[in-house]
XYZ file of C-alpha atoms in Angstrom:
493
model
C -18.142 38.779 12.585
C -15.248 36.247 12.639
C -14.719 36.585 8.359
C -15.063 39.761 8.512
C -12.302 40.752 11.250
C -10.239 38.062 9.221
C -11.186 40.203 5.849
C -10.518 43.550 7.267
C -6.640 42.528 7.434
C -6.369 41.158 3.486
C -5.314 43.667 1.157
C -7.601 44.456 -1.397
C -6.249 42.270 -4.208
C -3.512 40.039 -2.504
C -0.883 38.126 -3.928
C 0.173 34.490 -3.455
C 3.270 35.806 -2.148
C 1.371 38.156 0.384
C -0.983 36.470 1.593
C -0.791 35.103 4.955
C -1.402 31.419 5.894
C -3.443 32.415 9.178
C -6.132 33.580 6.966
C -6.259 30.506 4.988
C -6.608 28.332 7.852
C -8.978 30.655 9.449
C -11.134 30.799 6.382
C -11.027 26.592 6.217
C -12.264 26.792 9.497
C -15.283 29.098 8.724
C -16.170 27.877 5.176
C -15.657 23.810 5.151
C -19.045 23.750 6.957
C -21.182 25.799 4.531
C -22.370 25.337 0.793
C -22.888 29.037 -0.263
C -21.138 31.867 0.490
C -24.021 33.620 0.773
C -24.230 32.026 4.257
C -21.858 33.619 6.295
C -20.912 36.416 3.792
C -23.827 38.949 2.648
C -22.105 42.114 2.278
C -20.797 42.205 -1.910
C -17.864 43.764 -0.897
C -16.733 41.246 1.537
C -17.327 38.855 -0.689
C -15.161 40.079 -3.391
C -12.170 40.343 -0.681
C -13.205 36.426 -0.813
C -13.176 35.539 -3.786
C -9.801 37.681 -3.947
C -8.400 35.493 -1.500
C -9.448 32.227 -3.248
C -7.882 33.415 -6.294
C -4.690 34.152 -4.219
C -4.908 30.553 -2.922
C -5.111 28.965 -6.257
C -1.453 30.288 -7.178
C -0.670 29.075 -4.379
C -1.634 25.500 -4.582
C 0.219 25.218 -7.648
C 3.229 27.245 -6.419
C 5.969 24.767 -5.580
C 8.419 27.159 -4.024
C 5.627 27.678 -1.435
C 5.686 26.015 2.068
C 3.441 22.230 2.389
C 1.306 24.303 5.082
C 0.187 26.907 2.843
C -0.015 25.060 0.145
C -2.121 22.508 1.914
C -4.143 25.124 3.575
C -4.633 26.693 -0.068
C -5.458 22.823 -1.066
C -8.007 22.788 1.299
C -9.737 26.014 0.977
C -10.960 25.136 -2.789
C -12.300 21.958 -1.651
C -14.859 24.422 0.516
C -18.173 23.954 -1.356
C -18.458 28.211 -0.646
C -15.230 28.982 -2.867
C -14.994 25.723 -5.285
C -15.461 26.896 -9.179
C -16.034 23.437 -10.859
C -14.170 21.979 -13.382
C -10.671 24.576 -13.282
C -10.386 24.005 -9.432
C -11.285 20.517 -9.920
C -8.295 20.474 -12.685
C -5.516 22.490 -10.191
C -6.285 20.166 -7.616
C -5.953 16.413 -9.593
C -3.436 18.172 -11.351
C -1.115 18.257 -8.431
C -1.489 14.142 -8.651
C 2.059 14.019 -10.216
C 5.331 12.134 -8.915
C 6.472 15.542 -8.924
C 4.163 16.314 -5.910
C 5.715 15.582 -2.460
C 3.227 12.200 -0.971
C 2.186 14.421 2.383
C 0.368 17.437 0.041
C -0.921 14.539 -2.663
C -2.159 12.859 0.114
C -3.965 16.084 1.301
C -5.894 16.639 -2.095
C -7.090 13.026 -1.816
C -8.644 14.470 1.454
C -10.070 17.164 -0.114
C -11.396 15.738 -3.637
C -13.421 13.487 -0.962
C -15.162 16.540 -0.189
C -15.748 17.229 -3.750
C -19.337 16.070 -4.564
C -18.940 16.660 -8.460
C -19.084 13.942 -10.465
C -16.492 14.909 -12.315
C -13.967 14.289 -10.259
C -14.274 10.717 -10.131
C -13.795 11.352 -13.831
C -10.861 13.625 -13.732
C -9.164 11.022 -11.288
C -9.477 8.373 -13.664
C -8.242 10.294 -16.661
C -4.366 10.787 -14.194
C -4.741 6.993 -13.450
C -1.507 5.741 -15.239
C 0.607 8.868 -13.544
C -0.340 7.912 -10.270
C 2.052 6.112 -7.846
C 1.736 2.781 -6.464
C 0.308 4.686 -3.259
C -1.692 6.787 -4.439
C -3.825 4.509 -6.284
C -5.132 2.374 -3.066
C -6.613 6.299 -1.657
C -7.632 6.576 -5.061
C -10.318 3.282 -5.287
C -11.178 4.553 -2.440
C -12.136 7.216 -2.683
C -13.769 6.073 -6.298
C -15.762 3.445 -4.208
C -16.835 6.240 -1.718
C -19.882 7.370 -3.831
C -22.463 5.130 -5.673
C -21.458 7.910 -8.496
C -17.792 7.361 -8.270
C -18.201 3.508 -8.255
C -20.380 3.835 -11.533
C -17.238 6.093 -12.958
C -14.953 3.443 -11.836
C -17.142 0.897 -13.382
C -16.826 2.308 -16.680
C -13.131 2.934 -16.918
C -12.827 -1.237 -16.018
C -15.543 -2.206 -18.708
C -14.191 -0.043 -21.613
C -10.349 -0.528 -20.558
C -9.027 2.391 -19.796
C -8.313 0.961 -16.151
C -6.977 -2.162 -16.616
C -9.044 -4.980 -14.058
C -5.537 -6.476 -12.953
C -4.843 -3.174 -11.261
C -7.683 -3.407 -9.069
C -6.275 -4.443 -5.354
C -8.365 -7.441 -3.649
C -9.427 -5.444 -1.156
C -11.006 -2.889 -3.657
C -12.463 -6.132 -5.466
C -14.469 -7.258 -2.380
C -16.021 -3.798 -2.159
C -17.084 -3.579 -5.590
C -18.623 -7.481 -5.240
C -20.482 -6.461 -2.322
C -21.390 -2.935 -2.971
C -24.442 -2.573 -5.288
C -23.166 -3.087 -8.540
C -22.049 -6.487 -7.555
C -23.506 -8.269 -10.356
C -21.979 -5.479 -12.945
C -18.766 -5.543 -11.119
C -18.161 -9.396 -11.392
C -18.633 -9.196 -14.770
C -16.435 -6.289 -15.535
C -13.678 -8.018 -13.191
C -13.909 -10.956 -15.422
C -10.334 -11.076 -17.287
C -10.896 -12.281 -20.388
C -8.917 -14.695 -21.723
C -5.404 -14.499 -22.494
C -5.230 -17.174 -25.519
C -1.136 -17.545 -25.493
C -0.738 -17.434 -21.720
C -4.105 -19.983 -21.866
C -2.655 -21.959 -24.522
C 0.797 -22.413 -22.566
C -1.500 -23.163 -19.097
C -3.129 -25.745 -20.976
C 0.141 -27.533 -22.465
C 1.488 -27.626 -18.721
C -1.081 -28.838 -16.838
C 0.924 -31.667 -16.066
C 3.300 -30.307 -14.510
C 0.921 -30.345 -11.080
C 0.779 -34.170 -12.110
C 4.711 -34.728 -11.279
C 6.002 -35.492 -8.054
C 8.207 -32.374 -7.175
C 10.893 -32.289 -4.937
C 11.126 -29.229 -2.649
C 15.150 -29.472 -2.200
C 15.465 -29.840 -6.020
C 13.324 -26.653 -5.916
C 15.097 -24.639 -4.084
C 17.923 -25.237 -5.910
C 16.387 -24.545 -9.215
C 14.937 -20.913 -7.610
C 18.603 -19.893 -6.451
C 18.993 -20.110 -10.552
C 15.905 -19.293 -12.036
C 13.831 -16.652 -9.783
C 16.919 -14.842 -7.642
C 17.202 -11.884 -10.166
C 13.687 -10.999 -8.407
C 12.830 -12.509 -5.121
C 14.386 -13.539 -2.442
C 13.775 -16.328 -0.060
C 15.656 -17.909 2.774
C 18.466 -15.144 2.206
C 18.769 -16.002 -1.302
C 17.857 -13.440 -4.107
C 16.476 -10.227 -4.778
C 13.471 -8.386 -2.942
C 12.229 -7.051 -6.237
C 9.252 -9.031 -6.549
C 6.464 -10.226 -3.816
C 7.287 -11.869 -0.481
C 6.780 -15.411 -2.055
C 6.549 -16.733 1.788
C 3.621 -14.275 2.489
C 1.222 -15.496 -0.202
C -2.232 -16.550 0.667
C -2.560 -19.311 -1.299
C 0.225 -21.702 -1.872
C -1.305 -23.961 -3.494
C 0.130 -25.918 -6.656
C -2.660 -24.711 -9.279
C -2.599 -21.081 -8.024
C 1.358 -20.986 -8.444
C 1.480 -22.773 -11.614
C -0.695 -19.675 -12.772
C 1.529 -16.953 -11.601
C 4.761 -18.658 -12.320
C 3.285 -18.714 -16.261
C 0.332 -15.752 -16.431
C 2.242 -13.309 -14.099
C 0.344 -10.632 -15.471
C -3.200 -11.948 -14.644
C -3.484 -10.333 -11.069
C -0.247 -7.568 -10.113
C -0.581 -5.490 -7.271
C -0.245 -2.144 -7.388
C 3.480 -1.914 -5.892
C 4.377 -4.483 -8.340
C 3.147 -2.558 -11.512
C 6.087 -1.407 -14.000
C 6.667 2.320 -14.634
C 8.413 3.749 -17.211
C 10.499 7.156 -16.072
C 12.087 9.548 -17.884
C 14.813 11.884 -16.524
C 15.402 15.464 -17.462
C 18.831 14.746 -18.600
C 17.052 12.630 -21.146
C 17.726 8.927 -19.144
C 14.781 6.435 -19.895
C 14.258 3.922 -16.521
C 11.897 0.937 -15.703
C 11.145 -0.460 -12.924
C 9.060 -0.505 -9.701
C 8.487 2.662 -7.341
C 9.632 1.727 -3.988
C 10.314 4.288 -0.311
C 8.673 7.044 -2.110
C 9.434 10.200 0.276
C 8.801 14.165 0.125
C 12.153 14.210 -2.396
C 12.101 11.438 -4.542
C 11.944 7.959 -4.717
C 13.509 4.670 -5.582
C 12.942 3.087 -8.616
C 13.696 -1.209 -8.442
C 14.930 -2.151 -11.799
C 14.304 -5.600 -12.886
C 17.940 -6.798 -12.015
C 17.709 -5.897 -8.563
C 19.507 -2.963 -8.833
C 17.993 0.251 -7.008
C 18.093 3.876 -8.719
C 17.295 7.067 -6.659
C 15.408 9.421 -8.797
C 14.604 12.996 -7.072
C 11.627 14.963 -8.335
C 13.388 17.475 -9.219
C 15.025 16.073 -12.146
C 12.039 13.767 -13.242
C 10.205 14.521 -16.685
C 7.629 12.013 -16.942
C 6.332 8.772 -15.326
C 3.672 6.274 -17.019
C 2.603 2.918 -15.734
C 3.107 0.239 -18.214
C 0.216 -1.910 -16.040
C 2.492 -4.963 -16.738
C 4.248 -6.863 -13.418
C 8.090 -6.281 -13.798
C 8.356 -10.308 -14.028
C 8.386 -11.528 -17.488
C 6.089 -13.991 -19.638
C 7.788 -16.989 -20.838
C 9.281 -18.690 -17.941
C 8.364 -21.795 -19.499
C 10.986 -21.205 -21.747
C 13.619 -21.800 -19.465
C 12.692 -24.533 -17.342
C 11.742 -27.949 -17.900
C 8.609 -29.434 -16.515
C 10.034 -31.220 -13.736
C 11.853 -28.499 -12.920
C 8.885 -26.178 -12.232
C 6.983 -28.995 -10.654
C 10.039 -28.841 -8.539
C 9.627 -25.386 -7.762
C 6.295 -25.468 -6.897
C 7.119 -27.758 -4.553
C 9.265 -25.258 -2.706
C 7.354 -22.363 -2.996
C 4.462 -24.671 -1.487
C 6.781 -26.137 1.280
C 7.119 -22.292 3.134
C 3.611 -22.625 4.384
C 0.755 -24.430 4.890
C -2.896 -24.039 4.668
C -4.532 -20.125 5.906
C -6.030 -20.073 9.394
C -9.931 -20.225 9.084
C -10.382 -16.275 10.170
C -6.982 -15.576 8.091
C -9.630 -13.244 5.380
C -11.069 -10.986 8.745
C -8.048 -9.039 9.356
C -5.118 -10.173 7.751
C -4.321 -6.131 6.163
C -3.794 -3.652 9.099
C -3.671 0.160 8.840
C -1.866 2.999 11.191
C -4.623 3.526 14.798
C -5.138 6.015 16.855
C -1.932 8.119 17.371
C 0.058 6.107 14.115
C 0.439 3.640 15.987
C 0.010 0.205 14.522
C -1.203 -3.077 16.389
C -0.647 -6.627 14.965
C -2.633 -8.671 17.034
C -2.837 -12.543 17.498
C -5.939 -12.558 16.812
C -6.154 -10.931 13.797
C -3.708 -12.809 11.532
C -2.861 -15.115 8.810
C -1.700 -18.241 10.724
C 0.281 -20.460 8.309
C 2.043 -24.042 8.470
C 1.118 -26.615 11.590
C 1.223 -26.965 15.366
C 0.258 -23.191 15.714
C -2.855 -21.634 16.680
C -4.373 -18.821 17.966
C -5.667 -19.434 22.163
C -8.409 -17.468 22.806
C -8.448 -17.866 26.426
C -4.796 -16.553 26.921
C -5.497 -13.658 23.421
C -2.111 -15.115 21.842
C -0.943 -17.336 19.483
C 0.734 -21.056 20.774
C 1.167 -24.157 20.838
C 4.376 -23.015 18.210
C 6.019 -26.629 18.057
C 6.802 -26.699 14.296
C 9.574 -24.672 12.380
C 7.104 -24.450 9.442
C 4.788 -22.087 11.232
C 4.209 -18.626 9.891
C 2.364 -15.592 11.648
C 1.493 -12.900 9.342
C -0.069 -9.919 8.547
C 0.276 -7.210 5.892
C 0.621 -3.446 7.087
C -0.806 -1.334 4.784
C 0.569 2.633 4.572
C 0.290 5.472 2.277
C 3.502 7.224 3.062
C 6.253 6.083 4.764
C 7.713 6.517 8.113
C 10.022 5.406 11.081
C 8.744 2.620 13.611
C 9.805 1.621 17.006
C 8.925 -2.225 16.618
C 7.765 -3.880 20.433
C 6.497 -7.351 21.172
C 4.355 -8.559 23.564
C 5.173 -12.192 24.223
C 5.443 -14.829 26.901
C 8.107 -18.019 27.446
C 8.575 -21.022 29.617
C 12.124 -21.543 30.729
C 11.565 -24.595 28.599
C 11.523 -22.088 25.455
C 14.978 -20.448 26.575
C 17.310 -20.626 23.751
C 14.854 -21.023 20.687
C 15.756 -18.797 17.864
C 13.209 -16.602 15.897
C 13.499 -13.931 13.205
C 10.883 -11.057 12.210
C 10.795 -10.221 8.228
C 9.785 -7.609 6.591
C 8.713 -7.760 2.800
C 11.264 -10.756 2.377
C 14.189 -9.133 4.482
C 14.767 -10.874 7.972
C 14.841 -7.412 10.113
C 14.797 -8.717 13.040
C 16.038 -11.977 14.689
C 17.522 -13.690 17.928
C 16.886 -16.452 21.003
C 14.071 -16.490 22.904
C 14.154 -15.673 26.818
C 11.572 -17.278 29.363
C 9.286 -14.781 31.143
C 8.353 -17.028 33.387
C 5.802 -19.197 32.379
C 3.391 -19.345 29.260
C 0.578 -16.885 30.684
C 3.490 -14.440 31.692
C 3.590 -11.985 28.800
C 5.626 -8.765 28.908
C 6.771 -6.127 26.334
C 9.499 -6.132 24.506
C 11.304 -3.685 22.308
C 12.792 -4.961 19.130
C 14.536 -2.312 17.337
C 13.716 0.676 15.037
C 12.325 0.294 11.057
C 11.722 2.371 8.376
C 8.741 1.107 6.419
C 7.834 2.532 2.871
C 4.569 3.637 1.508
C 3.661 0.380 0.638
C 2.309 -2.963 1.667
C 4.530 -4.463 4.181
C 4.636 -7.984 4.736
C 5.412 -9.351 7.717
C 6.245 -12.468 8.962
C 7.139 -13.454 12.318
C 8.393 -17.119 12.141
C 11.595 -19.659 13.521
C 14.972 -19.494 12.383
C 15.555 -23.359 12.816
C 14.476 -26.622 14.778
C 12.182 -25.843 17.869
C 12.532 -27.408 21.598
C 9.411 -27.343 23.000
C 7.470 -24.518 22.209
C 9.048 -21.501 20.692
C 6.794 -18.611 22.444
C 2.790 -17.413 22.349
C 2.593 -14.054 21.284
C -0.086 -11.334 21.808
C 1.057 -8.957 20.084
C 3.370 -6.655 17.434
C 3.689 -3.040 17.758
C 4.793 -0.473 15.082
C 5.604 2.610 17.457
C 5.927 5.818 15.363
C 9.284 7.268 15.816
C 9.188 11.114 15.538
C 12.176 12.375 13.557
């Protein structure tokens, strides 16, 4: 009775323009649980004014003058198993995959095409794969890994190189290990080898043979590696948050200093973007947002590109660091730098694999908890009888996590911490993806099993993975705090 009251108030053909959004939320509502029409709908005229209504909704979805409700609503009705009509609504819907797209209504047919049971889909996602932002990608794998059908799809494009295997996350690779096609998906993750980048590997081997020096090093990256990271408030943030790596370990940055393009994540990947004006860009896509985004060039220089006046965008798959490093250093000076880069942390805390990425909760709000980090450098630990992290008596130590989001937003950022007056004075900073955010001296609470809350400040945090890094900002007397907790507060705007 419900569809048809709703029906009774469409006209008998309507328009994209006329029709009303009520009805398309109404109709979500009565058709996302059925499979057939036929269900709720057995009178042929009523069905028509359906089927009337779906084509309405069609125009809509690709209508870009019309409103992200309705055109979400519209989204959402073709995803209905009642109304979908294969491969052309399977088409309008991946179609709207396109930096062109505002994030909120791509990230609403991601929703829906994991409603889709074709197997075509997977297909049709993987065809847009090089079009898709940095974003969109991570709620593409998964929704690829979703179905045993999908993964098989997914398998495919890997094996026959159409999506390259360095563009599959870690997180994606430990699903596809453990899922099962593990055998199939270790050997299709396999990179084969690269003979110059091998060659080169091979012929500086020795360099992890030569005593570095870590102050040498950091000279040598204030020359050599500024143009695209930054470290210790020297350089670029163009490049990864060399201080938040997992492994620091000489072999494993002798390999990325010399093979950079062996493993790049997704936020790292080059695209190449053309302007309508005719203007040809490169670089990384960084605080994508319902307008535009911002495209980091390779110098460090940032370019605002709105999506109104963008033509095309293609991945190149390549990281936007260069091959042939080698070329510019000498042996002992990258033995020098590895020393550095290995000096900003030490060895991963046993449980650092559990929980180290962390995702928006209940409400938006995201928790970093003590327990549930990467724990990095010496005299630190996590205490589980007091839930926090302490015993912080070096300046070496590093807590950190990674948040992971797929479209950006505004964060009140709180603490919850505790202090001896013996930790009064004790400076600290908070960084985010390289950039020191937040910083200051610590004040007692009382005692070490007095915590209380604490806001920092307010952040704006891309779509993105967001490292972050709570860690000294000097020598430490004492202890510098324990800490339970970090907070990520959505800030409504």
């Amino acid at each position: 009775d419900a569809i048809v009251a709703t029906l009774a108030q469409a006209q008998p053909a309507p328009s994209a323009k006329a029709l009303p959004s009520w009805q398309l939320a109404i109709l979500n509502g009565l058709l996302g649980p059925v499979q057939s029409l036929n269900e709720v709908v057995r009178d042929e005229a009523q069905r028509q004014k359906v089927s009337a209504l779906a084509a309405a909704a069609r125009s809509v979805v690709s209508a870009e003058t019309q409103s992200f409700w309705r055109r979400s609503e519209a989204v959402r009705l073709l995803g209905c198993a009642a109304v979908f009509d294969g491969a052309s609504d399977l088409n309008l819907l991946v179609g709207q995959l396109t930096p062109t797209t505002a994030p909120e209504l791509r990230a609403v047919v991601f929703e829906t095409l994991g409603r889709i049971k074709s197997a075509d889909a997977a297909k049709a996602l993987l065809a847009r794969w090089t079009a898709l932002p940095p974003g969109d990608r991570a709620m593409a794998l998964n929704l690829l890994l979703s179905r045993s059908t999908w993964t098989e799809a997914l398998l495919d494009a890997v094996e026959s190189g159409s999506l390259p295997r360095n563009q599959i996350d870690a997180a994606s690779r430990r699903r596809l290990l453990a899922s099962g096609f593990g055998e199939r998906a270790e050997a299709a993750l396999q990179a084969p080898a690269n003979a110059p980048r091998e060659e080169v590997l091979k012929a500086w081997a020795g360099v992890l043979d030569l005593p570095g020096d870590a102050t040498r090093g950091k000279a040598v990256f204030a020359t050599a590696c500024v143009a695209c990271h930054r470290l210790e408030e020297v350089g670029n943030a163009v490049g990864p948050d060399l201080a938040a790596l997992t492994d620091h370990s000489p072999q494993a940055m002798l390999v990325a200093i010399l093979d950079p393009n062996r493993a790049v994540e997704d936020k790292f990947v080059t695209y190449a973007v053309s302007t309508k004006d005719g203007g040809a860009l490169v670089g990384m896509i960084a605080d994508e947002n319902a307008s535009g985004f911002t495209l980091r060039q390779a110098d460090g220089s940032a370019r605002a590109v709105l999506r109104s006046e963008l033509a095309s965008m293609t991945s190149i798959g390549m990281s936007l660091m260069p091959e042939g490093l080698e070329n510019t250093l000498s042996k002992p000076q990258l033995a020098d730098v590895i020393a550095y880069l290995g000096s900003l942390g030490g060895a991963a805390h046993p449980t650092s694999d559990l929980a180290v990425r962390v995702g928006p909760g209940r409400n938006g709000l995201i928790e970093l908890r003590a327990s549930k980090c990467r724990v990095d450098g010496d005299q630190l630990a996590y205490v589980p009888g007091s839930d926090a992290l302490g015993e912080w008596k070096s300046e070496n130590g590093r807590a950190q996590w990674t948040i992971v989001l797929d479209r950006p937003g505004d964060y009140r950022v709180e603490w919850e911490y505790a202090a001896a007056p013996e930790a009064t004075g004790n400076a600290w900073q908070l960084r985010i993806s390289g950039e020191k955010v937040f910083g200051g001296k610590v004040a007692s609470t009382g005692g070490w099993d007095q915590f209380q809350t604490q806001t920092l400040g307010e952040v704006h945090l891309p779509a993105a993975d967001n490292h972050i890094v709570l860690q000294s900002d000097g020598p430490i007397q004492n202890a510098l705090l324990a800490l339970r907790a970090i907070r990520f507060v959505p800030v409504a705007r």
